Amino acid sequence: MLKFFKRMEKTRNVLLVIFSVLLVLSMIVFGALSSNQASAILTTSSETAATIAGEYVTVGELATQVQQIQQNARQQAPTATQMVDGRIREEMIKHEAERLGLTASDAELAERIREANQSPDGKPIDQDLYNQNAVAQAGSVAKFEDGIRNGISEGKLQAFVTSGVTVSEEEVLNDYKRKNTKFNLSYVPISAADLAQKITPSDEELNSYFEENKKDYYIGLPQKKISYIFLETTKVGEKLEIPEADLKAQYDKLKEENKQLGVNVQEIVLRVPKEEFDAEVLAKANELIEKLKKESDTVTEEKFAETAKGQSENPNTAVNGGRVKGLVKRANDPAKQDDPYQRILNMEEGQVTEPVKFGSNYYILRRGKAESRSFEDMKKELDVSARNTKAYTANAELAGRVAEELKKSKDVNQTAAKFASEANMSVDTMVYETGYVKPGDEVDMIGVSQDFEQAVNLLTEKGAIGDKFQVSLKKSKDADPVSGFAIPVLVDVKDPRDAEFDEVKDRVAEAVKIKQAKEKLEETAKKIASSAESASGLNSSATTNGLEAKELKDFILGSPLGEGPTATTSEALEEKIYELKKGEVTKEPIKIGDNYYVVGVNDRTEADMEDFAKQRDQLVQQMLQGKRGQVFSDYLAAVRQRMEKAGEIKIYKDALAKVDAFAQENAPPPQPQQPQMPQMPNGQQIPPEIMEQLQRQQQQQAPPPPPQGQ
């Protein structure tokens, strides 16, 4: 009888396991079906998102468009507002063309199709292939041909609207002079941040500000003082030997693109003068690309150069056929990942990008020839990369042993001394202690580090010792950070409380400095401008007011003024610079954003009139095209305003919000960012291919995790 019950118990357990598995699977399947069902419901929704001259744009249409873009192109779709704006533009053009009798005829449509599909050998169009391509591009032959018809109609409408647009010789000449006159400048950027560095508030001012704003300095989280042992990876790596044969083997395994010194690039730059002209400039960019790729998907250097000279609005590169100075290299700095030039590194020679929006410009880029490096050229960085990787593995293992020893000895200095020789360091360069810090604080030498905060967060009792974690130390202001592992010990804890003045004095001082700097910003700018009698005297005037003048040679209007991310320009600034003669300085400061600029011209080189004579016809056409585009954009803006006022255009924001939510929920996964690479001694990054190989080696060499419970 007992055996019978035991068998029943085993059977029951098996049934429970099977039932649990089926339940989980059904939940997964149901969740997937629910998600797919929700998508299907929205893509077939007939809810109105917008009405345009009697035409309806539904939520389903927009959601379907989003789905196609995100599934096929694997990129985030435009916002619903942007898509609706595109539809509004299409319908306005169609509506206006019909009203003015400018709709493309069947004969014009047929002629355009024949031109676009003509065979090099003169054979007639393959109707089946044409239909197949049309369906693939637009969903149906009718929609495809409607798109072509609308394009022809737009051209006829634009020609009609802009038929009276002309450009004078004087306009072209003045524009050429403005874009090709070069200036050697002295300039003083006046910002609150710069002025703040020269201000020294009194203790009375600091105390007064602190008392008035004490609530802003309340410490709402526990503060911890941490002692830690630091093990520098580079120091461990200095003892390693890397055979040259290993480096040569790594070099031979590299793909050709990872042996590149860089890639030659050509560009066509189209500026967007105002936000409302964005669609026009984008349309022009697409038109140029279509012409470039009419005969082949790849474009020759000569053909691209010819177009760049006539169409690019960057005078620095247009004159050289769009050739960008220097070579484009892969940027491993995350802040540079959106650099448009990085696109070409994943392309083949001769290929051309789609229009790439960056800042207020559209870029069309062509990849040119790549320049390669030999084994001898790369030998040093291969050695550094291999050494860094092996050092990382060795240091990780060493840090684990140091942590175990520290947990036994409970003595930071004693433990550091025991491993100092193996770490290739001295005790005083291994042991450090922080002040009282909380999450989000800037920790001395470490900065704000999530790894540090996560490791410290687990320590709750005095004397508690944590596990190793990765960290970078910046031991002085001018020193490069050094990477390694650290093992933390909790020294003391302070509970949440009102801050004492001394522990937030630096923060208070910065706040007071910025406050006082903002109050005297405009006054200082005016003093510098009024006291500088000439460009040569600008630095003296700036120095008197605690600032410094900077120099910039061969400045061309349209280029940013300044250095780094703060570089900027404006129409007012460019107008003032162009008006200045040699030796003159702006008598009033020019405000751009929150900052002021005072500018002097040390020298100016007028535009070359011989070059103007050579380029005149091209420049006339370029300016004429630009003016026509602007007139047409203004015309469409007026049409839209009129139609909105008459109630012929209506947009339903709640419906658009549903589409945007749908796009967010179904967004493609983000492209994986390349890991931060170790730095070469000369500041260059180690190629990703090398790092990938060495990381695989590291994973193979890494010791297995300890069994659970140990």
XYZ file of C-alpha atoms in Angstrom:
710
model
C 0.000 0.000 0.000
C 2.817 2.414 0.874
C 4.512 1.648 -2.430
C 1.238 2.444 -4.246
C 1.011 5.883 -2.613
C 4.656 6.619 -3.403
C 4.035 5.797 -7.077
C 0.965 8.073 -7.050
C 3.062 10.873 -5.520
C 5.699 10.543 -8.259
C 2.969 10.579 -10.933
C 1.443 13.682 -9.376
C 4.799 15.477 -9.395
C 5.369 14.636 -13.059
C 1.898 15.919 -13.946
C 2.521 19.137 -12.019
C 5.795 19.732 -13.881
C 4.116 19.100 -17.269
C 1.224 21.393 -16.348
C 3.655 24.162 -15.281
C 5.597 23.927 -18.539
C 2.391 24.069 -20.577
C 1.183 27.065 -18.558
C 4.420 28.999 -19.164
C 4.408 28.151 -22.883
C 0.780 29.227 -23.214
C 1.555 32.543 -21.510
C 4.472 33.160 -23.881
C 2.410 32.249 -26.944
C -0.550 34.278 -25.712
C 1.732 37.276 -25.058
C 3.230 37.017 -28.540
C -0.202 36.633 -30.102
C -1.520 39.580 -28.079
C 1.387 41.738 -29.233
C 0.919 40.716 -32.863
C -2.829 41.206 -32.548
C -2.348 44.729 -31.161
C -0.039 45.554 -34.071
C -2.518 44.141 -36.579
C -5.353 46.181 -35.049
C -3.453 49.465 -35.314
C -2.143 48.849 -38.856
C -5.727 48.247 -40.047
C -7.264 51.096 -38.044
C -9.465 53.459 -40.039
C -9.273 56.186 -37.377
C -8.554 59.555 -38.988
C -5.128 61.002 -38.265
C -5.448 63.967 -40.647
C -7.616 65.327 -43.453
C -6.123 67.202 -46.397
C -8.419 68.754 -48.992
C -10.942 65.947 -48.601
C -8.305 63.186 -48.503
C -8.081 61.104 -45.340
C -4.883 59.913 -43.696
C -5.633 57.067 -41.306
C -3.829 55.741 -38.272
C -3.572 52.411 -40.104
C -1.692 53.970 -43.037
C 0.822 55.662 -40.744
C 1.268 52.583 -38.553
C 1.846 50.428 -41.636
C 4.436 52.923 -42.869
C 6.137 52.830 -39.469
C 6.136 49.026 -39.510
C 7.683 48.872 -42.992
C 10.434 51.341 -42.117
C 11.338 49.685 -38.822
C 11.183 46.116 -40.116
C 12.817 46.614 -43.510
C 15.238 49.476 -42.869
C 15.915 48.425 -39.235
C 15.844 52.033 -38.113
C 13.563 54.241 -36.042
C 10.711 55.619 -38.124
C 10.048 59.384 -38.379
C 7.486 60.788 -35.970
C 3.830 60.690 -36.963
C 3.879 64.486 -37.287
C 6.765 64.304 -39.759
C 4.992 61.660 -41.831
C 1.767 63.671 -41.861
C 3.685 66.805 -42.872
C 5.080 64.854 -45.814
C 1.578 63.758 -46.835
C 0.277 67.300 -46.471
C 2.998 68.545 -48.801
C 2.189 65.844 -51.379
C -1.529 66.562 -51.272
C -1.030 70.344 -51.406
C 1.111 70.001 -54.518
C -1.401 67.632 -56.092
C -4.295 69.947 -55.181
C -2.556 73.077 -56.498
C -1.462 71.357 -59.703
C -5.070 70.289 -60.365
C -6.368 73.776 -59.571
C -3.951 75.402 -62.003
C -4.270 72.747 -64.707
C -0.693 71.549 -64.252
C -1.323 67.858 -63.511
C 0.932 65.574 -65.544
C -0.770 64.028 -68.564
C -0.751 60.320 -69.415
C 1.663 61.057 -72.254
C 4.083 62.842 -69.934
C 3.839 59.964 -67.464
C 4.554 57.399 -70.164
C 7.530 59.391 -71.445
C 9.026 59.682 -67.945
C 8.621 55.929 -67.362
C 10.281 55.147 -70.712
C 13.191 57.456 -69.877
C 13.707 55.886 -66.464
C 13.492 52.301 -67.727
C 15.135 52.499 -71.132
C 17.470 49.605 -71.880
C 21.075 50.319 -73.007
C 20.569 47.985 -75.977
C 17.357 49.712 -77.062
C 15.039 46.796 -76.215
C 11.475 47.619 -75.104
C 10.572 47.649 -71.407
C 10.068 44.224 -69.857
C 6.505 44.726 -68.621
C 6.586 41.879 -66.100
C 9.840 43.115 -64.554
C 8.500 46.682 -64.481
C 5.325 45.563 -62.701
C 7.350 43.510 -60.219
C 9.612 46.469 -59.353
C 6.661 48.851 -59.091
C 4.827 46.591 -56.643
C 7.995 46.091 -54.600
C 8.526 49.857 -54.287
C 4.989 51.168 -53.829
C 2.707 48.225 -53.164
C 0.973 48.435 -56.532
C 1.624 49.640 -60.074
C -1.091 52.312 -59.698
C 0.524 53.802 -56.557
C 3.951 53.678 -58.175
C 2.750 55.565 -61.229
C 0.815 58.042 -59.092
C 4.096 58.850 -57.372
C 5.793 59.500 -60.721
C 2.842 61.594 -61.897
C 2.950 63.671 -58.725
C 6.676 64.214 -59.210
C 6.109 65.548 -62.736
C 3.264 67.726 -61.482
C 5.471 69.138 -58.748
C 8.114 70.082 -61.301
C 5.519 71.829 -63.472
C 4.008 73.628 -60.460
C 7.417 74.781 -59.229
C 8.341 76.013 -62.711
C 5.052 77.950 -62.878
C 5.366 79.486 -59.411
C 9.026 80.441 -59.817
C 8.953 81.473 -63.473
C 9.490 85.115 -62.545
C 12.435 84.449 -60.227
C 15.702 85.931 -61.431
C 19.097 86.698 -60.000
C 21.134 89.757 -60.836
C 24.846 89.893 -61.550
C 25.248 91.960 -58.396
C 23.529 89.338 -56.212
C 25.725 86.543 -57.532
C 28.877 88.625 -57.183
C 28.073 89.716 -53.623
C 27.234 86.163 -52.586
C 30.504 84.918 -54.114
C 32.495 87.589 -52.291
C 30.859 86.785 -48.956
C 31.528 83.061 -49.280
C 35.099 83.373 -50.550
C 36.571 86.273 -48.607
C 38.977 85.009 -45.947
C 39.591 86.670 -42.593
C 42.349 86.411 -40.001
C 40.492 87.152 -36.793
C 41.119 88.026 -33.184
C 38.060 87.356 -31.076
C 37.036 87.227 -27.443
C 34.285 84.820 -26.356
C 32.705 86.166 -23.169
C 30.830 83.496 -21.214
C 29.694 83.202 -17.619
C 31.857 80.079 -17.208
C 35.006 81.967 -18.268
C 34.250 84.999 -16.098
C 33.486 82.761 -13.119
C 37.070 81.448 -13.147
C 38.338 84.979 -12.456
C 35.947 85.683 -9.565
C 36.907 85.085 -5.939
C 33.880 85.501 -3.646
C 34.462 86.495 -0.026
C 33.725 84.086 2.820
C 30.902 86.404 3.846
C 29.305 86.112 0.392
C 29.648 82.328 0.448
C 28.166 81.974 3.919
C 25.296 84.301 3.059
C 24.479 82.360 -0.134
C 24.690 79.041 1.741
C 22.289 80.171 4.468
C 19.801 81.499 1.894
C 19.907 78.261 -0.127
C 20.574 75.714 2.601
C 17.713 73.481 1.519
C 19.442 72.933 -1.850
C 22.362 71.297 -0.069
C 20.428 68.845 2.130
C 22.117 65.428 2.061
C 19.249 62.987 1.567
C 21.279 59.757 1.315
C 23.782 58.093 3.630
C 27.399 59.131 3.010
C 30.158 56.564 3.124
C 33.911 56.899 3.539
C 35.698 54.190 1.554
C 39.245 52.884 1.667
C 40.341 50.767 -1.303
C 43.280 48.879 -2.786
C 43.910 49.771 -6.433
C 45.695 47.453 -8.901
C 46.741 49.152 -12.158
C 46.401 46.929 -15.240
C 49.174 48.668 -17.192
C 51.669 48.018 -14.397
C 50.869 44.315 -14.513
C 51.236 44.369 -18.305
C 54.736 45.873 -18.151
C 56.140 42.503 -17.045
C 54.570 40.524 -19.896
C 56.459 39.316 -22.969
C 54.633 39.257 -26.319
C 56.378 37.226 -29.099
C 56.559 38.979 -32.473
C 55.219 35.829 -34.126
C 51.986 36.237 -32.143
C 51.657 39.829 -33.330
C 52.244 38.813 -36.961
C 49.581 36.114 -36.644
C 47.124 38.686 -35.301
C 47.952 41.057 -38.158
C 47.400 38.314 -40.771
C 43.951 37.564 -39.315
C 42.778 41.161 -39.627
C 40.264 42.010 -42.304
C 41.515 44.484 -44.877
C 39.199 47.243 -43.633
C 40.800 46.986 -40.185
C 44.258 47.528 -41.621
C 43.160 50.838 -43.032
C 44.921 54.046 -42.168
C 41.749 55.807 -43.268
C 39.383 56.383 -46.174
C 39.228 59.209 -48.700
C 35.839 60.938 -48.806
C 34.034 63.388 -51.057
C 31.046 65.396 -49.896
C 28.182 67.505 -51.151
C 26.828 69.786 -48.425
C 23.374 71.362 -48.687
C 22.486 73.907 -46.005
C 19.017 74.261 -44.469
C 18.665 78.032 -43.914
C 15.429 77.666 -41.937
C 13.529 74.719 -40.505
C 10.620 75.199 -42.904
C 12.968 74.593 -45.861
C 14.066 71.180 -44.584
C 11.775 69.186 -46.884
C 12.913 71.225 -49.913
C 16.591 70.690 -49.203
C 16.008 66.976 -48.579
C 14.144 66.687 -51.887
C 17.038 68.396 -53.663
C 19.529 66.026 -52.016
C 17.529 62.988 -53.147
C 17.342 64.397 -56.662
C 21.121 64.831 -56.808
C 21.649 61.254 -55.595
C 19.215 59.941 -58.201
C 21.154 61.717 -60.955
C 24.508 60.511 -59.638
C 23.333 56.883 -59.502
C 21.337 56.938 -62.725
C 23.798 54.740 -64.606
C 25.210 52.702 -61.709
C 24.963 52.235 -57.958
C 28.603 53.286 -57.703
C 29.734 56.766 -58.690
C 33.120 57.709 -60.111
C 35.284 60.285 -58.386
C 35.116 62.551 -61.450
C 31.316 62.448 -61.730
C 30.831 63.187 -58.039
C 33.416 66.005 -58.212
C 31.566 67.658 -61.090
C 28.312 67.661 -59.124
C 30.023 68.839 -55.919
C 31.606 71.815 -57.672
C 28.227 72.947 -58.955
C 25.950 72.059 -56.046
C 27.852 71.788 -52.729
C 27.440 74.749 -50.402
C 30.667 74.147 -48.491
C 33.126 76.370 -50.386
C 36.126 74.805 -48.649
C 35.529 71.399 -50.260
C 33.378 72.261 -53.285
C 36.309 73.884 -55.071
C 38.189 70.545 -54.800
C 35.302 68.473 -56.123
C 33.979 67.764 -52.642
C 37.245 66.194 -51.493
C 37.412 66.198 -47.689
C 40.860 67.065 -46.352
C 42.663 64.142 -44.737
C 41.378 60.611 -44.159
C 38.280 59.525 -42.287
C 39.009 57.056 -39.482
C 36.711 55.015 -37.294
C 35.705 56.929 -34.160
C 35.407 54.813 -31.030
C 34.438 57.843 -28.965
C 30.666 57.446 -28.306
C 30.284 61.225 -28.613
C 31.331 60.988 -32.271
C 29.166 58.041 -33.296
C 26.672 60.356 -35.029
C 29.421 61.944 -37.163
C 28.069 61.676 -40.749
C 31.502 60.766 -42.115
C 31.441 57.533 -40.092
C 28.747 56.193 -42.461
C 31.196 55.649 -45.309
C 33.390 53.233 -43.315
C 30.833 50.452 -43.819
C 30.469 51.122 -47.553
C 32.286 49.981 -50.698
C 34.484 52.286 -52.762
C 32.366 54.435 -55.064
C 29.145 54.026 -53.075
C 27.167 57.132 -52.092
C 25.152 57.660 -48.901
C 21.533 58.681 -48.664
C 21.073 62.300 -47.481
C 22.514 62.434 -43.942
C 21.155 65.206 -41.689
C 23.761 66.618 -39.304
C 23.265 69.938 -37.571
C 21.580 72.279 -40.048
C 23.075 70.595 -43.133
C 22.335 67.613 -45.354
C 25.424 65.634 -46.410
C 25.826 63.394 -49.451
C 29.041 61.416 -49.032
C 31.008 59.243 -51.450
C 33.508 56.674 -50.211
C 36.814 56.888 -51.997
C 39.925 54.746 -51.909
C 41.172 53.354 -48.582
C 44.780 53.745 -47.468
C 46.269 50.665 -45.734
C 49.007 50.072 -43.148
C 51.747 47.412 -43.136
C 52.591 45.061 -40.263
C 55.467 47.325 -39.261
C 53.084 50.302 -39.158
C 50.703 48.431 -36.852
C 53.214 46.450 -34.848
C 53.299 48.863 -31.920
C 49.536 49.049 -31.442
C 49.211 45.267 -31.884
C 51.738 44.865 -29.087
C 49.912 47.345 -26.852
C 46.582 45.661 -27.553
C 47.861 42.142 -26.836
C 49.701 43.336 -23.728
C 46.581 45.148 -22.451
C 44.385 42.102 -22.954
C 46.753 39.677 -21.252
C 47.333 42.201 -18.488
C 43.582 42.532 -17.969
C 43.215 38.781 -17.447
C 46.215 38.616 -15.128
C 45.088 41.657 -13.131
C 41.528 40.344 -12.768
C 42.908 37.113 -11.302
C 45.286 39.037 -9.013
C 42.463 41.309 -7.790
C 40.424 38.251 -6.860
C 43.269 36.924 -4.708
C 43.817 40.346 -3.094
C 40.102 40.519 -2.190
C 40.215 37.073 -0.557
C 43.341 37.975 1.430
C 41.843 41.298 2.566
C 38.734 39.542 3.861
C 41.020 37.363 5.987
C 43.475 39.987 7.244
C 41.061 42.960 7.525
C 44.145 45.181 7.096
C 44.371 47.280 3.900
C 48.053 48.280 4.173
C 49.213 44.816 5.175
C 47.388 43.224 2.236
C 48.711 45.820 -0.211
C 52.277 45.213 0.991
C 51.908 41.463 0.487
C 50.945 41.871 -3.204
C 52.924 45.027 -4.083
C 55.724 43.195 -5.886
C 53.323 41.077 -7.927
C 51.301 44.181 -8.814
C 54.503 46.003 -9.824
C 53.419 48.892 -7.559
C 54.281 50.448 -4.192
C 51.887 50.492 -1.236
C 51.423 54.267 -1.398
C 50.249 53.975 -5.026
C 47.863 51.124 -4.168
C 45.969 52.361 -1.084
C 43.525 55.308 -1.271
C 40.679 56.716 0.815
C 37.702 58.806 -0.265
C 35.884 61.536 1.611
C 32.250 61.021 2.663
C 30.366 60.353 -0.578
C 26.892 59.336 -1.701
C 25.542 58.056 -5.056
C 25.950 60.676 -7.771
C 28.841 62.472 -6.051
C 32.092 63.269 -7.811
C 34.627 61.023 -6.070
C 38.217 62.249 -5.943
C 40.262 60.624 -8.775
C 37.321 58.357 -9.700
C 34.686 60.880 -10.719
C 31.076 59.653 -10.990
C 31.255 55.881 -11.448
C 28.379 53.402 -11.502
C 30.775 50.517 -10.887
C 32.097 52.252 -7.752
C 28.579 53.051 -6.531
C 27.319 49.497 -7.079
C 30.297 48.031 -5.223
C 29.938 50.479 -2.303
C 26.146 50.122 -2.113
C 26.549 46.524 -0.917
C 28.647 47.642 2.061
C 26.423 48.481 5.053
C 28.530 47.849 8.173
C 31.852 49.452 9.140
C 34.745 47.243 8.141
C 32.738 45.459 5.438
C 34.888 44.400 2.465
C 33.531 44.255 -1.078
C 34.444 42.289 -4.190
C 36.745 43.599 -6.889
C 35.335 46.062 -9.445
C 36.740 47.814 -12.505
C 37.711 51.464 -12.104
C 39.745 54.222 -13.743
C 41.737 56.679 -11.646
C 42.731 60.173 -12.741
C 45.516 60.902 -10.257
C 45.969 64.556 -11.245
C 44.193 67.166 -13.354
C 46.553 66.844 -16.319
C 47.185 63.094 -16.049
C 45.538 60.486 -18.266
C 43.231 58.073 -16.412
C 44.683 54.660 -15.548
C 42.498 51.550 -15.511
C 42.517 48.640 -13.127
C 40.635 46.891 -10.341
C 39.807 48.058 -6.824
C 38.725 46.281 -3.650
C 36.660 48.550 -1.312
C 36.419 48.670 2.490
C 33.725 50.670 4.344
C 35.481 52.969 6.852
C 32.544 55.028 8.186
C 28.906 56.070 7.463
C 26.981 59.343 8.018
C 23.161 59.356 7.958
C 21.046 61.883 5.909
C 21.227 65.412 7.366
C 21.654 69.123 6.672
C 25.022 69.732 5.051
C 27.704 71.585 6.924
C 29.123 74.612 5.117
C 32.683 73.272 4.955
C 31.726 70.041 3.180
C 29.809 71.844 0.393
C 31.950 74.969 0.278
C 33.318 74.172 -3.203
C 29.806 73.707 -4.622
C 28.628 76.928 -2.986
C 31.635 78.797 -4.387
C 30.898 77.591 -7.924
C 27.246 78.644 -7.629
C 28.202 82.112 -6.343
C 30.827 82.568 -9.062
C 28.353 81.712 -11.846
C 25.692 83.967 -10.303
C 28.064 86.928 -10.102
C 29.493 86.199 -13.575
C 26.038 86.269 -15.176
C 25.323 89.602 -13.508
C 28.412 91.230 -15.035
C 28.483 89.348 -18.381
C 26.990 92.050 -20.628
C 28.853 94.843 -18.833
C 32.202 93.059 -19.341
C 31.475 92.421 -23.021
C 30.708 96.101 -23.600
C 33.877 97.183 -21.778
C 36.047 94.966 -23.990
C 34.366 96.150 -27.185
C 34.523 99.868 -26.320
C 38.102 99.885 -25.042
C 39.631 97.988 -27.994
C 40.618 100.643 -30.528
C 41.831 98.089 -33.092
C 42.056 94.361 -33.710
C 45.653 94.344 -32.499
C 44.568 95.909 -29.210
C 41.790 93.399 -28.583
C 43.921 91.036 -26.512
C 45.048 93.876 -24.248
C 41.429 94.901 -23.693
C 40.446 91.283 -22.969
C 43.350 90.801 -20.533
C 42.382 93.946 -18.611
C 38.999 92.346 -18.022
C 40.410 88.962 -17.010
C 39.893 87.204 -20.351
C 42.000 86.262 -23.369
C 41.643 86.921 -27.101
C 41.925 83.969 -29.467
C 43.230 83.848 -33.043
C 41.591 82.238 -36.074
C 43.117 82.257 -39.553
C 41.433 81.789 -42.939
C 37.941 82.143 -41.461
C 35.139 81.970 -44.064
C 31.607 83.160 -43.395
C 29.377 80.219 -42.638
C 32.063 78.476 -40.576
C 31.694 78.242 -36.783
C 33.673 80.667 -34.645
C 35.285 79.220 -31.545
C 36.709 75.925 -30.372
C 35.163 72.524 -29.684
C 31.468 72.061 -28.924
C 30.992 75.755 -28.039
C 31.920 76.888 -31.587
C 29.003 78.758 -33.138
C 27.931 81.479 -35.538
C 24.942 83.642 -36.438
C 23.777 85.914 -39.253
C 24.407 88.977 -37.088
C 27.967 87.873 -36.302
C 28.774 87.121 -39.945
C 27.299 90.431 -41.078
C 29.458 92.356 -38.606
C 32.622 90.474 -39.599
C 32.032 91.065 -43.310
C 31.584 94.800 -42.707
C 34.922 95.117 -40.883
C 38.011 96.366 -42.675
C 41.541 95.305 -41.821
C 42.419 96.414 -38.285
C 38.826 97.174 -37.246
C 36.947 95.673 -34.316
C 33.247 95.397 -33.495
C 32.309 98.332 -31.268
C 29.337 96.473 -29.827
C 29.483 92.861 -28.585
C 27.422 90.332 -30.555
C 25.229 88.042 -28.456
C 24.785 84.415 -29.521
C 22.763 82.345 -27.089
C 23.969 83.091 -23.561
C 27.418 84.298 -24.644
C 28.879 87.429 -26.206
C 31.589 87.845 -28.851
C 33.866 90.769 -29.686
C 35.682 90.309 -33.021
C 38.524 92.121 -34.768
C 39.912 91.607 -38.290
C 43.717 91.399 -38.384
C 43.709 90.816 -42.130
C 41.268 89.984 -44.905
C 41.880 88.430 -48.315
C 39.254 89.378 -50.847
C 37.692 86.757 -53.091
C 39.570 85.806 -56.264
C 37.699 87.469 -59.145
C 39.406 85.292 -61.764
C 37.834 82.246 -60.151
C 34.510 84.057 -60.125
C 34.714 84.536 -63.884
C 35.334 80.806 -64.327
C 32.486 79.791 -62.040
C 30.027 82.548 -62.904
C 27.530 80.489 -64.925
C 27.552 77.711 -62.376
C 27.070 80.181 -59.515
C 24.178 81.865 -61.312
C 22.401 78.542 -61.724
C 23.116 77.553 -58.142
C 21.739 80.806 -56.736
C 18.780 80.715 -59.100
C 17.961 77.186 -57.990
C 18.255 78.225 -54.348
C 15.980 81.248 -54.767
C 13.438 79.209 -56.696
C 13.465 76.592 -53.951
C 12.899 79.259 -51.311
C 10.093 80.914 -53.295
C 8.428 77.539 -53.805
C 8.732 76.726 -50.088
C 7.214 80.103 -49.200
C 4.419 79.439 -51.689
C 3.633 76.042 -50.146
C 3.743 77.559 -46.645
C 1.199 80.156 -47.732
C -0.983 77.461 -49.322
C -0.891 75.439 -46.124
C -1.773 78.476 -44.016
C -4.702 79.233 -46.319
C -5.958 75.633 -46.267
C -5.639 75.375 -42.479
C -7.570 78.605 -42.053
C -10.293 77.280 -44.367
C -10.447 74.005 -42.428
C -9.153 71.981 -45.381
C -6.267 70.654 -43.312
C -6.983 69.109 -39.942
C -4.566 67.132 -37.764
C -5.695 64.944 -34.873
C -2.928 64.903 -32.261
C -4.443 62.096 -30.179
C -4.367 59.820 -33.214
C -0.755 60.764 -33.974
C 0.173 59.981 -30.378
C -1.066 56.409 -30.887
C 1.176 56.015 -33.922
C 4.190 57.389 -32.040
C 3.500 54.999 -29.150
C 3.240 52.127 -31.652
C 6.583 53.138 -33.187
C 8.206 53.241 -29.750
C 6.850 49.837 -28.752
C 8.019 48.243 -32.003
C 11.309 50.107 -32.337
C 14.197 48.028 -33.692
C 16.853 47.099 -31.128
C 19.621 49.709 -30.850
C 22.786 49.016 -32.800
C 25.411 47.662 -30.432
C 28.019 50.290 -29.634
C 31.619 49.331 -30.017
C 33.351 48.876 -26.671
C 35.719 51.559 -25.469
C 39.141 50.598 -26.725
C 42.401 50.871 -24.793
C 44.392 53.935 -25.773
C 47.651 53.795 -27.646
C 50.496 55.927 -26.256
C 49.945 58.392 -29.115
C 46.219 58.658 -28.344
C 45.027 56.493 -31.269
C 42.407 53.797 -30.738
C 43.203 50.126 -31.179
C 41.234 48.765 -34.184
C 38.015 46.917 -33.215
C 39.044 43.767 -35.124
C 42.194 43.421 -33.021
C 40.274 44.020 -29.818
C 37.637 41.457 -30.810
C 40.290 38.768 -31.319
C 41.990 39.581 -28.047
C 38.713 39.618 -26.122
C 38.008 36.110 -27.425
C 41.443 35.063 -26.179
C 40.671 36.698 -22.847
C 37.413 34.752 -22.511
C 39.228 31.511 -23.289
C 41.962 32.280 -20.742
C 39.652 33.548 -17.987
C 39.385 31.171 -15.001
C 36.007 29.434 -14.514
C 33.661 30.882 -11.896
C 33.922 29.308 -8.416
C 31.309 26.686 -7.509
C 28.222 28.013 -5.765
C 28.485 28.171 -2.008
C 32.205 28.909 -1.936
